[in-house]
Short mmCIF file of C-alpha atoms in Angstrom, two decimals:
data_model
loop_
_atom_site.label_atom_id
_atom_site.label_comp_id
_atom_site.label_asym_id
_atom_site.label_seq_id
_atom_site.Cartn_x
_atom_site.Cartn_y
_atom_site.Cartn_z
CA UNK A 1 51.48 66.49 3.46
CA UNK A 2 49.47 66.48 0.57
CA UNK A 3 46.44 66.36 1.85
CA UNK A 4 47.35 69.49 3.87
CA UNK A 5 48.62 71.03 0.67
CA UNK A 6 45.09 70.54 -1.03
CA UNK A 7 43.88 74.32 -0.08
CA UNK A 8 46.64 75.46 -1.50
CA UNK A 9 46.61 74.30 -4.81
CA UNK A 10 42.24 74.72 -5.30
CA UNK A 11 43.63 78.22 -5.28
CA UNK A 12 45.20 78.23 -8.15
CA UNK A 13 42.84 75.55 -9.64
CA UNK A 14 40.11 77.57 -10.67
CA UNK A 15 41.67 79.80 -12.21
CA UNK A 16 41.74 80.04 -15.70
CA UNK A 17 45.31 79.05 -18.10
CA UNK A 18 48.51 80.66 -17.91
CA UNK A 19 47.69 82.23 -13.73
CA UNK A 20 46.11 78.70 -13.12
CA UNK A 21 49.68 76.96 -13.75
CA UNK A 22 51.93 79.31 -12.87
CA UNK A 23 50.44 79.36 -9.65
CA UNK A 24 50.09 75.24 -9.44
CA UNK A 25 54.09 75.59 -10.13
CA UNK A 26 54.72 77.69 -7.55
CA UNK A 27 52.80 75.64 -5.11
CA UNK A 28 54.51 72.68 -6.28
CA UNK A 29 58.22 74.16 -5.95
CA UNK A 30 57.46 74.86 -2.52
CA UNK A 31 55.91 71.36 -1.81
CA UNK A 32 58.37 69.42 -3.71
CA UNK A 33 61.60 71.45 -1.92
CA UNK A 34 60.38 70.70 1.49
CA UNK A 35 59.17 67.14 0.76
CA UNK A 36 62.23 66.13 -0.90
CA UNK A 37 64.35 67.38 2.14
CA UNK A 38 62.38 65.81 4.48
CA UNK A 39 62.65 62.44 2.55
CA UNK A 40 66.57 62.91 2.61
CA UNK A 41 66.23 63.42 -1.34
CA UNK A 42 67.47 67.32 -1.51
CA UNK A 43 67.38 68.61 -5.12
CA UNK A 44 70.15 70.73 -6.70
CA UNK A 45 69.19 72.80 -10.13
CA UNK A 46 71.64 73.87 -12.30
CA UNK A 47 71.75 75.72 -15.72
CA UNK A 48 68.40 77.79 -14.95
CA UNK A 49 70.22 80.84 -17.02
CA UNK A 50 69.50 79.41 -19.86
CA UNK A 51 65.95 80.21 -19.65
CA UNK A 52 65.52 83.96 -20.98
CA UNK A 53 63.16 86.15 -19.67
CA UNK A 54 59.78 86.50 -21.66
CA UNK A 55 60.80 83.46 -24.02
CA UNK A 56 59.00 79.77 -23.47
CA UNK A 57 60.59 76.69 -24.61
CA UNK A 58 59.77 73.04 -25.01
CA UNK A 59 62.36 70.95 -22.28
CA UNK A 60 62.97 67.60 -23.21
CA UNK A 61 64.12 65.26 -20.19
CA UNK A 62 65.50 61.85 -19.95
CA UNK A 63 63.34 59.38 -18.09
CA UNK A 64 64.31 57.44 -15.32
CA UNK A 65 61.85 57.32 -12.52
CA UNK A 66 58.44 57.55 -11.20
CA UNK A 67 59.67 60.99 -9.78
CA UNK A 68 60.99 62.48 -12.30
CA UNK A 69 57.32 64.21 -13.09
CA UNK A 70 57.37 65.86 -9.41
CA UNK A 71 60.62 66.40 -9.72
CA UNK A 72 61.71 68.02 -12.96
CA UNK A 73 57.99 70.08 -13.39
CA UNK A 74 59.18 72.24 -10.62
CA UNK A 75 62.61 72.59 -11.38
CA UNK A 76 61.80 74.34 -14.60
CA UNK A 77 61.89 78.20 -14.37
CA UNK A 78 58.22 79.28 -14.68
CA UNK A 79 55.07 78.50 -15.62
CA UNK A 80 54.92 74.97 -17.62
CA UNK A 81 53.15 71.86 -18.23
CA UNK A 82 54.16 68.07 -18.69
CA UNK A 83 53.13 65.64 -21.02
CA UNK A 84 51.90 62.77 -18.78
CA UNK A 85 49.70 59.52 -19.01
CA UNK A 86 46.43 59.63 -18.77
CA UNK A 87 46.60 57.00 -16.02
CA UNK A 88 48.08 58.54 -13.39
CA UNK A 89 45.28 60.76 -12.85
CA UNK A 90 42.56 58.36 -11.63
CA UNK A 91 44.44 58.43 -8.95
CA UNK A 92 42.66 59.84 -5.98
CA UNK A 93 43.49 63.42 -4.50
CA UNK A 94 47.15 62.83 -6.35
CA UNK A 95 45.15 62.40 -9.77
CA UNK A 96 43.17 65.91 -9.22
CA UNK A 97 46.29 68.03 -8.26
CA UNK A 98 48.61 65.44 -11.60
CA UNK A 99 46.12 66.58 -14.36
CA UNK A 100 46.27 69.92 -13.53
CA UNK A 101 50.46 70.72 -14.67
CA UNK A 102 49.82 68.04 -17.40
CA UNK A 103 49.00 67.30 -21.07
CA UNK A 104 47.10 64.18 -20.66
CA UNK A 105 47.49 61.48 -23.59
CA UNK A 106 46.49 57.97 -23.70
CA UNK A 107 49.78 56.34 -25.95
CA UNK A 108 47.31 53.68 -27.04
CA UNK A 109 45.05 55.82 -28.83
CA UNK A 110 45.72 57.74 -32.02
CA UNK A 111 43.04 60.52 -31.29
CA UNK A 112 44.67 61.16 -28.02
CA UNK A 113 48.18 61.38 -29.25
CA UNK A 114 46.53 63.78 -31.98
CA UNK A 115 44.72 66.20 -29.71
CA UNK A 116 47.81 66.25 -26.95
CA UNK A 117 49.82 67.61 -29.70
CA UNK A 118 47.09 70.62 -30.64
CA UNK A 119 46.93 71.22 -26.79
CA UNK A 120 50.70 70.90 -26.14
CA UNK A 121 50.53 73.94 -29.28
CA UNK A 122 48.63 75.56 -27.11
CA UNK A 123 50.17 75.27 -24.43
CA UNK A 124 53.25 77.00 -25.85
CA UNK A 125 50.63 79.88 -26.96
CA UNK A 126 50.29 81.10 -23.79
CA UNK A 127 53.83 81.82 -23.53
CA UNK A 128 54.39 78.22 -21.19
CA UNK A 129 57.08 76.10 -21.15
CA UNK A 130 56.13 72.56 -22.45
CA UNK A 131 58.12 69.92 -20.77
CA UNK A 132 58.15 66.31 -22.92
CA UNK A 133 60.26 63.33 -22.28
CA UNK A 134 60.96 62.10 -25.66
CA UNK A 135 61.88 58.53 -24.86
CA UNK A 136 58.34 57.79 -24.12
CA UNK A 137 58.65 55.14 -21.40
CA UNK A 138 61.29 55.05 -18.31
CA UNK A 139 64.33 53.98 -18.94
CA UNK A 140 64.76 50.50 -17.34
CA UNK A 141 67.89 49.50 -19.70
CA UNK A 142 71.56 49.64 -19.30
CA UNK A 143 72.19 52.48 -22.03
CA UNK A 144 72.19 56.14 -20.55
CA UNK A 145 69.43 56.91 -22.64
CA UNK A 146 66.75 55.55 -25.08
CA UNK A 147 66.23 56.30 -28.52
CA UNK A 148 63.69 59.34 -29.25
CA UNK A 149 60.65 59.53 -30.26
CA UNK A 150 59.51 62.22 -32.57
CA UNK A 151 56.64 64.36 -30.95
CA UNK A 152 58.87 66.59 -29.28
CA UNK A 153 60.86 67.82 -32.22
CA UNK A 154 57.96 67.87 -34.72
CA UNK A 155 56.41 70.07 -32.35
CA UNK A 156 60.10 72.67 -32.44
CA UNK A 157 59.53 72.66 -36.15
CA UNK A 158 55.84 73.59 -35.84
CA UNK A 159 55.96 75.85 -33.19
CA UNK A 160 58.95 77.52 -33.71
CA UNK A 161 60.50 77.38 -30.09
CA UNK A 162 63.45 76.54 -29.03
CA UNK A 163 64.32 73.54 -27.03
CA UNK A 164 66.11 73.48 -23.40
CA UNK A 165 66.92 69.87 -22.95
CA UNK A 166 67.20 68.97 -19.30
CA UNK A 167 68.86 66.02 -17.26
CA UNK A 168 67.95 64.25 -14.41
CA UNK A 169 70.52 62.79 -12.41
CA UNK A 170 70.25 59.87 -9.09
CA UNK A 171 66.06 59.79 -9.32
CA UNK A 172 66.75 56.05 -10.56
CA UNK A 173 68.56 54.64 -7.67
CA UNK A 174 66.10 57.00 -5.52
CA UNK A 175 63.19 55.65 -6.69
CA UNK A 176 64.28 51.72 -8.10
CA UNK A 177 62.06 50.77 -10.94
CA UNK A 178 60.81 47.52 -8.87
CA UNK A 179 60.16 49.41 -6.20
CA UNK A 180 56.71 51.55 -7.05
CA UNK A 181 56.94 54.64 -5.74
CA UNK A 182 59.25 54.07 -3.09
CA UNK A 183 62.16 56.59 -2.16
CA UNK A 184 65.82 56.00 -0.83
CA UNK A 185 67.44 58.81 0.46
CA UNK A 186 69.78 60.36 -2.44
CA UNK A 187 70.81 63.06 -3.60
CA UNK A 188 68.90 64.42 -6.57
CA UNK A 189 70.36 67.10 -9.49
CA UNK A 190 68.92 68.68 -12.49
CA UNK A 191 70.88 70.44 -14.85
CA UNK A 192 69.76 72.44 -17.99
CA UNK A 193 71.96 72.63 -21.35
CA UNK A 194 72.09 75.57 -23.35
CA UNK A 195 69.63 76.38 -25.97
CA UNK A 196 68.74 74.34 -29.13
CA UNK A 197 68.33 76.77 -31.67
CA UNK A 198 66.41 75.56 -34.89
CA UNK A 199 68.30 75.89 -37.94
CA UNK A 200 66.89 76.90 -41.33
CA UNK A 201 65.52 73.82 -43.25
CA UNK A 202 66.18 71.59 -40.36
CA UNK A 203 64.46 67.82 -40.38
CA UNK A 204 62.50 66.37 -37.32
CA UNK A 205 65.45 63.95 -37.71
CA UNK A 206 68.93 66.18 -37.54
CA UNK A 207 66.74 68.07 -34.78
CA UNK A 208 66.50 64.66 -32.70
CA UNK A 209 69.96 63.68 -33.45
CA UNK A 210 71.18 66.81 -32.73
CA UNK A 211 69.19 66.80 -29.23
CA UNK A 212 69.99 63.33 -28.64
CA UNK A 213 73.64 63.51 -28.82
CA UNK A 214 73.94 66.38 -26.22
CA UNK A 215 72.39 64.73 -23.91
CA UNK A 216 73.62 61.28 -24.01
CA UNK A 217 77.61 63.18 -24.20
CA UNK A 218 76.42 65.12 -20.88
CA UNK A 219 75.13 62.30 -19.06
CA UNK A 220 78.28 59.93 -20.22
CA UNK A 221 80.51 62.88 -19.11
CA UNK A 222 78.77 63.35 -16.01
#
């Protein structure tokens, strides 16, 4: 399927930034909708009026899974991009079609986590959505979520733009951590929160807490 889908997306790849991902998202909702169903992995989205029209916001998702990339990037309303690893793209054909909704960064280099910040920035310029998952890594413990790192909220403070914070639910026991990327037939949900607001004088810190506790109460309640 997605070597058949290759045509598809070279139309939107040489185009140049914000048509060149809004079109690779709408090629990917489409792909991902009918690959999950055929997979027995349907995907229900919930919350999506939170996003206003003509606003962009940096999403911040809990990590779980390998598929939480395919999945969450086209659940998101709009055009956006991911922060990914740099990895993942030397894949072949998969790579090609990864890089192009992502922010690439390398976490063991310091000039790489520098420049994905300027481009995420950028990113947000063109009136895109910036998806990041602040814990970093997958989450392979027992505690609904991990602790946060601080890129995502430094970049709120910077930029100025609100934060949706997202939640994946069922993509670990879909796709097991010791499995690769291997899917079990399961039902999959994503569900946006309201809006996180800045307030005045707000730290990177209260920001994260703030962000952090939300999510952790919605995923406990849920």
């Amino acid at each position: 399927m997605l070597i058949f889908l290759i045509p598809f997306f070279l139309f939107a790849y040489f185009k140049k930034d914000p048509v060149k991902t809004t079109r690779f998202i709408r090629f990917s909702r489409t792909w991902m909708d009918i690959y999950l169903f055929l997979v027995g992995c349907p995907l229900k989205v919930s919350g999506r009026e939170h996003f206003q029209n003509g606003k962009n916001y940096i999403v911040v998702s809990n990590h779980n899974a390998l598929i939480d990339v395919p999945v969450s990037s086209p659940g998101i309303p709009g055009g956006n991009k991911t922060i990914a690893k740099a990895s993942m793209a030397k894949i072949p054909i998969f790579g090609l079609i990864y890089k192009t909704g992502s922010i690439l960064v390398d976490r063991k280099s310091e000039k790489s986590r520098r420049d994905s910040f300027a481009k995420m920035r950028e990113v947000l310029d063109m009136g895109l959505h910036m998806c990041i998952y602040p814990e970093g890594t997958r989450n392979r413990s027992s505690e609904p979520i991990k602790t946060f790192h601080d890129g995502a909220f430094r970049l709120a403070i910077a930029s100025g733009k609100p934060i949706i914070p997202m939640i994946i639910f069922n993509t670990r026991k879909a796709n097991p951590p010791d499995k690769g990327f291997f899917l079990l037939p399961v039902k999959l949900y994503l569900h946006f929160l309201p809006v996180v607001d800045i307030l005045p004088d707000e730290t990177v810190e209260e920001l994260k807490g703030r962000v952090f506790a939300m999510m952790k109460n919605h995923i406990l309640a849920n």
